[in-house]
Amino acid sequence: MPYHHILVAVDLTEECDPVIHRARELAVSNSAKLSLVHIVEPMAMAFGGDVPMDLSQLQQQQFDQAKERLDRLIVKYPELSREYSHLTYGQPRQEIHHLAKEQGCDIIVVGSHGRHGLALLLGSTANDVLHGAPCDVLAVRLQNKS
């Protein structure tokens, strides 16, 4: 069954290149539309929501930096377009699932490190996205840097 709309979720590091390459191959072989998403997690989530100071300025800087990196990625990969690129705040799993439903995507492509031990117990974005996804999920194995 061919895919019609592919959503590729990236972290905007160099490690996302293999994820984009795989999503692009899938899009070409299926003549599918390719959408891109990056989620900026609220800084308060890193502190368990209990933050004694205003992080809004730092959060805005983080969002602006993510926008710059997303723009560079779009320039690097001409098949990606601003029209189908999404940058949003929130919890990655929820936002990726929401966008996939909203955009009518039939597959989500994410990167995965294939972690073991404690890192596996702590989970990953790829694992989170897999559970409860509204469509197929392809986890592209990334090389662990040692």
PDB file of C-alpha atoms in Angstrom:
ATOM      1  CA  MET A   1       0.000   0.000   0.000  1.00  0.00           C
ATOM      2  CA  PRO A   2       1.641   3.282  -1.049  1.00  0.00           C
ATOM      3  CA  TYR A   3       2.155   6.214   1.275  1.00  0.00           C
ATOM      4  CA  HIS A   4       0.701   9.579   0.251  1.00  0.00           C
ATOM      5  CA  HIS A   5       1.891  11.946   2.989  1.00  0.00           C
ATOM      6  CA  ILE A   6       5.072  11.397   4.990  1.00  0.00           C
ATOM      7  CA  LEU A   7       5.812  13.305   8.187  1.00  0.00           C
ATOM      8  CA  VAL A   8       9.491  13.385   9.144  1.00  0.00           C
ATOM      9  CA  ALA A   9      10.203  14.421  12.739  1.00  0.00           C
ATOM     10  CA  VAL A  10      13.686  15.843  13.266  1.00  0.00           C
ATOM     11  CA  ASP A  11      15.799  17.138  16.134  1.00  0.00           C
ATOM     12  CA  LEU A  12      17.667  19.649  13.891  1.00  0.00           C
ATOM     13  CA  THR A  13      21.126  18.167  14.584  1.00  0.00           C
ATOM     14  CA  GLU A  14      23.464  16.611  12.002  1.00  0.00           C
ATOM     15  CA  GLU A  15      22.063  13.273  13.142  1.00  0.00           C
ATOM     16  CA  CYS A  16      18.780  14.060  11.402  1.00  0.00           C
ATOM     17  CA  ASP A  17      20.394  13.784   7.928  1.00  0.00           C
ATOM     18  CA  PRO A  18      19.921   9.972   7.627  1.00  0.00           C
ATOM     19  CA  VAL A  19      16.304  10.388   8.790  1.00  0.00           C
ATOM     20  CA  ILE A  20      15.630  12.981   6.081  1.00  0.00           C
ATOM     21  CA  HIS A  21      17.405  10.859   3.455  1.00  0.00           C
ATOM     22  CA  ARG A  22      15.228   7.842   4.304  1.00  0.00           C
ATOM     23  CA  ALA A  23      12.032   9.920   4.337  1.00  0.00           C
ATOM     24  CA  ARG A  24      13.018  11.474   1.013  1.00  0.00           C
ATOM     25  CA  GLU A  25      13.616   8.024  -0.551  1.00  0.00           C
ATOM     26  CA  LEU A  26      10.217   6.921   0.705  1.00  0.00           C
ATOM     27  CA  ALA A  27       8.562  10.071  -0.656  1.00  0.00           C
ATOM     28  CA  VAL A  28      10.176   9.646  -4.100  1.00  0.00           C
ATOM     29  CA  SER A  29       9.331   5.931  -4.379  1.00  0.00           C
ATOM     30  CA  ASN A  30       5.701   6.590  -3.373  1.00  0.00           C
ATOM     31  CA  SER A  31       5.275   9.963  -5.125  1.00  0.00           C
ATOM     32  CA  ALA A  32       4.270  11.223  -1.682  1.00  0.00           C
ATOM     33  CA  LYS A  33       4.156  14.657  -0.098  1.00  0.00           C
ATOM     34  CA  LEU A  34       6.885  15.211   2.493  1.00  0.00           C
ATOM     35  CA  SER A  35       6.269  17.299   5.615  1.00  0.00           C
ATOM     36  CA  LEU A  36       8.829  18.163   8.274  1.00  0.00           C
ATOM     37  CA  VAL A  37       8.305  18.828  11.977  1.00  0.00           C
ATOM     38  CA  HIS A  38      10.470  19.882  14.902  1.00  0.00           C
ATOM     39  CA  ILE A  39       9.072  20.235  18.400  1.00  0.00           C
ATOM     40  CA  VAL A  40      10.612  22.668  20.878  1.00  0.00           C
ATOM     41  CA  GLU A  41       9.952  21.299  24.341  1.00  0.00           C
ATOM     42  CA  PRO A  42       8.957  23.846  26.976  1.00  0.00           C
ATOM     43  CA  MET A  43      11.920  24.400  29.285  1.00  0.00           C
ATOM     44  CA  ALA A  44       9.654  23.976  32.298  1.00  0.00           C
ATOM     45  CA  MET A  45       9.199  20.307  31.284  1.00  0.00           C
ATOM     46  CA  ALA A  46      12.921  19.722  31.897  1.00  0.00           C
ATOM     47  CA  PHE A  47      12.470  20.979  35.454  1.00  0.00           C
ATOM     48  CA  GLY A  48       9.321  19.022  36.162  1.00  0.00           C
ATOM     49  CA  GLY A  49       7.159  22.101  35.669  1.00  0.00           C
ATOM     50  CA  ASP A  50       8.307  23.678  38.939  1.00  0.00           C
ATOM     51  CA  VAL A  51      10.518  26.587  37.873  1.00  0.00           C
ATOM     52  CA  PRO A  52      11.183  29.479  40.255  1.00  0.00           C
ATOM     53  CA  MET A  53      12.005  31.927  37.435  1.00  0.00           C
ATOM     54  CA  ASP A  54      10.613  33.226  34.183  1.00  0.00           C
ATOM     55  CA  LEU A  55      12.045  31.238  31.292  1.00  0.00           C
ATOM     56  CA  SER A  56      10.082  32.989  28.546  1.00  0.00           C
ATOM     57  CA  GLN A  57      13.061  34.917  27.159  1.00  0.00           C
ATOM     58  CA  LEU A  58      15.272  31.800  27.099  1.00  0.00           C
ATOM     59  CA  GLN A  59      12.396  29.829  25.588  1.00  0.00           C
ATOM     60  CA  GLN A  60      12.010  32.435  22.823  1.00  0.00           C
ATOM     61  CA  GLN A  61      15.756  32.267  22.103  1.00  0.00           C
ATOM     62  CA  GLN A  62      15.514  28.479  21.862  1.00  0.00           C
ATOM     63  CA  PHE A  63      12.565  28.784  19.471  1.00  0.00           C
ATOM     64  CA  ASP A  64      14.384  31.386  17.314  1.00  0.00           C
ATOM     65  CA  GLN A  65      17.489  29.174  17.111  1.00  0.00           C
ATOM     66  CA  ALA A  66      15.333  26.208  16.103  1.00  0.00           C
ATOM     67  CA  LYS A  67      13.710  28.324  13.383  1.00  0.00           C
ATOM     68  CA  GLU A  68      17.151  29.281  12.004  1.00  0.00           C
ATOM     69  CA  ARG A  69      18.277  25.637  11.968  1.00  0.00           C
ATOM     70  CA  LEU A  70      15.013  24.595  10.310  1.00  0.00           C
ATOM     71  CA  ASP A  71      15.508  27.263   7.627  1.00  0.00           C
ATOM     72  CA  ARG A  72      19.059  25.986   6.972  1.00  0.00           C
ATOM     73  CA  LEU A  73      17.728  22.439   6.670  1.00  0.00           C
ATOM     74  CA  ILE A  74      15.150  23.553   4.091  1.00  0.00           C
ATOM     75  CA  VAL A  75      17.915  25.227   2.062  1.00  0.00           C
ATOM     76  CA  LYS A  76      20.060  22.069   2.321  1.00  0.00           C
ATOM     77  CA  TYR A  77      17.221  19.790   1.156  1.00  0.00           C
ATOM     78  CA  PRO A  78      15.294  21.458  -1.709  1.00  0.00           C
ATOM     79  CA  GLU A  79      12.538  18.813  -1.592  1.00  0.00           C
ATOM     80  CA  LEU A  80      11.532  20.189   1.791  1.00  0.00           C
ATOM     81  CA  SER A  81       9.487  23.354   1.699  1.00  0.00           C
ATOM     82  CA  ARG A  82       8.544  26.022   4.213  1.00  0.00           C
ATOM     83  CA  GLU A  83       4.905  25.396   3.344  1.00  0.00           C
ATOM     84  CA  TYR A  84       5.142  21.835   4.717  1.00  0.00           C
ATOM     85  CA  SER A  85       7.528  22.577   7.591  1.00  0.00           C
ATOM     86  CA  HIS A  86       6.235  22.874  11.111  1.00  0.00           C
ATOM     87  CA  LEU A  87       7.896  24.252  14.233  1.00  0.00           C
ATOM     88  CA  THR A  88       5.912  24.158  17.440  1.00  0.00           C
ATOM     89  CA  TYR A  89       6.132  24.053  21.256  1.00  0.00           C
ATOM     90  CA  GLY A  90       5.019  21.088  23.251  1.00  0.00           C
ATOM     91  CA  GLN A  91       5.569  17.486  24.210  1.00  0.00           C
ATOM     92  CA  PRO A  92       7.023  15.737  21.117  1.00  0.00           C
ATOM     93  CA  ARG A  93       4.825  12.637  21.169  1.00  0.00           C
ATOM     94  CA  GLN A  94       1.576  14.582  21.502  1.00  0.00           C
ATOM     95  CA  GLU A  95       2.507  17.258  18.961  1.00  0.00           C
ATOM     96  CA  ILE A  96       3.765  14.759  16.359  1.00  0.00           C
ATOM     97  CA  HIS A  97       0.628  12.619  16.731  1.00  0.00           C
ATOM     98  CA  HIS A  98      -1.590  15.714  16.526  1.00  0.00           C
ATOM     99  CA  LEU A  99       0.142  17.011  13.397  1.00  0.00           C
ATOM    100  CA  ALA A 100       0.061  13.586  11.719  1.00  0.00           C
ATOM    101  CA  LYS A 101      -3.714  13.408  12.277  1.00  0.00           C
ATOM    102  CA  GLU A 102      -4.319  17.041  11.308  1.00  0.00           C
ATOM    103  CA  GLN A 103      -2.273  16.760   8.096  1.00  0.00           C
ATOM    104  CA  GLY A 104      -3.586  13.311   7.132  1.00  0.00           C
ATOM    105  CA  CYS A 105      -0.133  11.704   7.211  1.00  0.00           C
ATOM    106  CA  ASP A 106       0.026   7.958   6.717  1.00  0.00           C
ATOM    107  CA  ILE A 107       3.573   7.429   8.017  1.00  0.00           C
ATOM    108  CA  ILE A 108       5.851   9.177  10.508  1.00  0.00           C
ATOM    109  CA  VAL A 109       9.632   8.845  10.069  1.00  0.00           C
ATOM    110  CA  VAL A 110      11.833   9.380  13.150  1.00  0.00           C
ATOM    111  CA  GLY A 111      15.421   8.655  14.151  1.00  0.00           C
ATOM    112  CA  SER A 112      16.263   6.041  16.766  1.00  0.00           C
ATOM    113  CA  HIS A 113      19.513   5.267  18.559  1.00  0.00           C
ATOM    114  CA  GLY A 114      18.575   1.676  19.456  1.00  0.00           C
ATOM    115  CA  ARG A 115      19.546   2.325  23.071  1.00  0.00           C
ATOM    116  CA  HIS A 116      20.154  -0.396  25.611  1.00  0.00           C
ATOM    117  CA  GLY A 117      20.082  -0.640  29.384  1.00  0.00           C
ATOM    118  CA  LEU A 118      19.162   2.477  31.357  1.00  0.00           C
ATOM    119  CA  ALA A 119      18.702   4.619  28.223  1.00  0.00           C
ATOM    120  CA  LEU A 120      16.191   2.060  26.936  1.00  0.00           C
ATOM    121  CA  LEU A 121      14.238   2.213  30.216  1.00  0.00           C
ATOM    122  CA  LEU A 122      14.175   6.003  30.082  1.00  0.00           C
ATOM    123  CA  GLY A 123      12.706   5.859  26.593  1.00  0.00           C
ATOM    124  CA  SER A 124      13.223   8.042  23.568  1.00  0.00           C
ATOM    125  CA  THR A 125      11.225  10.253  21.262  1.00  0.00           C
ATOM    126  CA  ALA A 126      11.101   7.453  18.664  1.00  0.00           C
ATOM    127  CA  ASN A 127       9.666   5.035  21.229  1.00  0.00           C
ATOM    128  CA  ASP A 128       7.187   7.644  22.463  1.00  0.00           C
ATOM    129  CA  VAL A 129       6.009   8.413  18.923  1.00  0.00           C
ATOM    130  CA  LEU A 130       5.504   4.713  18.168  1.00  0.00           C
ATOM    131  CA  HIS A 131       3.015   4.234  20.992  1.00  0.00           C
ATOM    132  CA  GLY A 132      -0.418   5.540  20.110  1.00  0.00           C
ATOM    133  CA  ALA A 133       0.595   6.808  16.665  1.00  0.00           C
ATOM    134  CA  PRO A 134      -2.332   7.443  14.306  1.00  0.00           C
ATOM    135  CA  CYS A 135      -0.418   5.841  11.404  1.00  0.00           C
ATOM    136  CA  ASP A 136       2.652   3.745  10.549  1.00  0.00           C
ATOM    137  CA  VAL A 137       5.974   4.745  12.118  1.00  0.00           C
ATOM    138  CA  LEU A 138       9.390   4.121  10.584  1.00  0.00           C
ATOM    139  CA  ALA A 139      12.304   4.377  13.024  1.00  0.00           C
ATOM    140  CA  VAL A 140      15.559   5.013  11.174  1.00  0.00           C
ATOM    141  CA  ARG A 141      18.462   3.572  13.127  1.00  0.00           C
ATOM    142  CA  LEU A 142      21.119   6.178  13.850  1.00  0.00           C
ATOM    143  CA  GLN A 143      24.752   5.395  14.550  1.00  0.00           C
ATOM    144  CA  ASN A 144      25.739   5.773  18.180  1.00  0.00           C
ATOM    145  CA  LYS A 145      28.673   8.135  18.591  1.00  0.00           C
ATOM    146  CA  SER A 146      31.349   6.707  20.839  1.00  0.00           C
TER     147      SER A 146
END
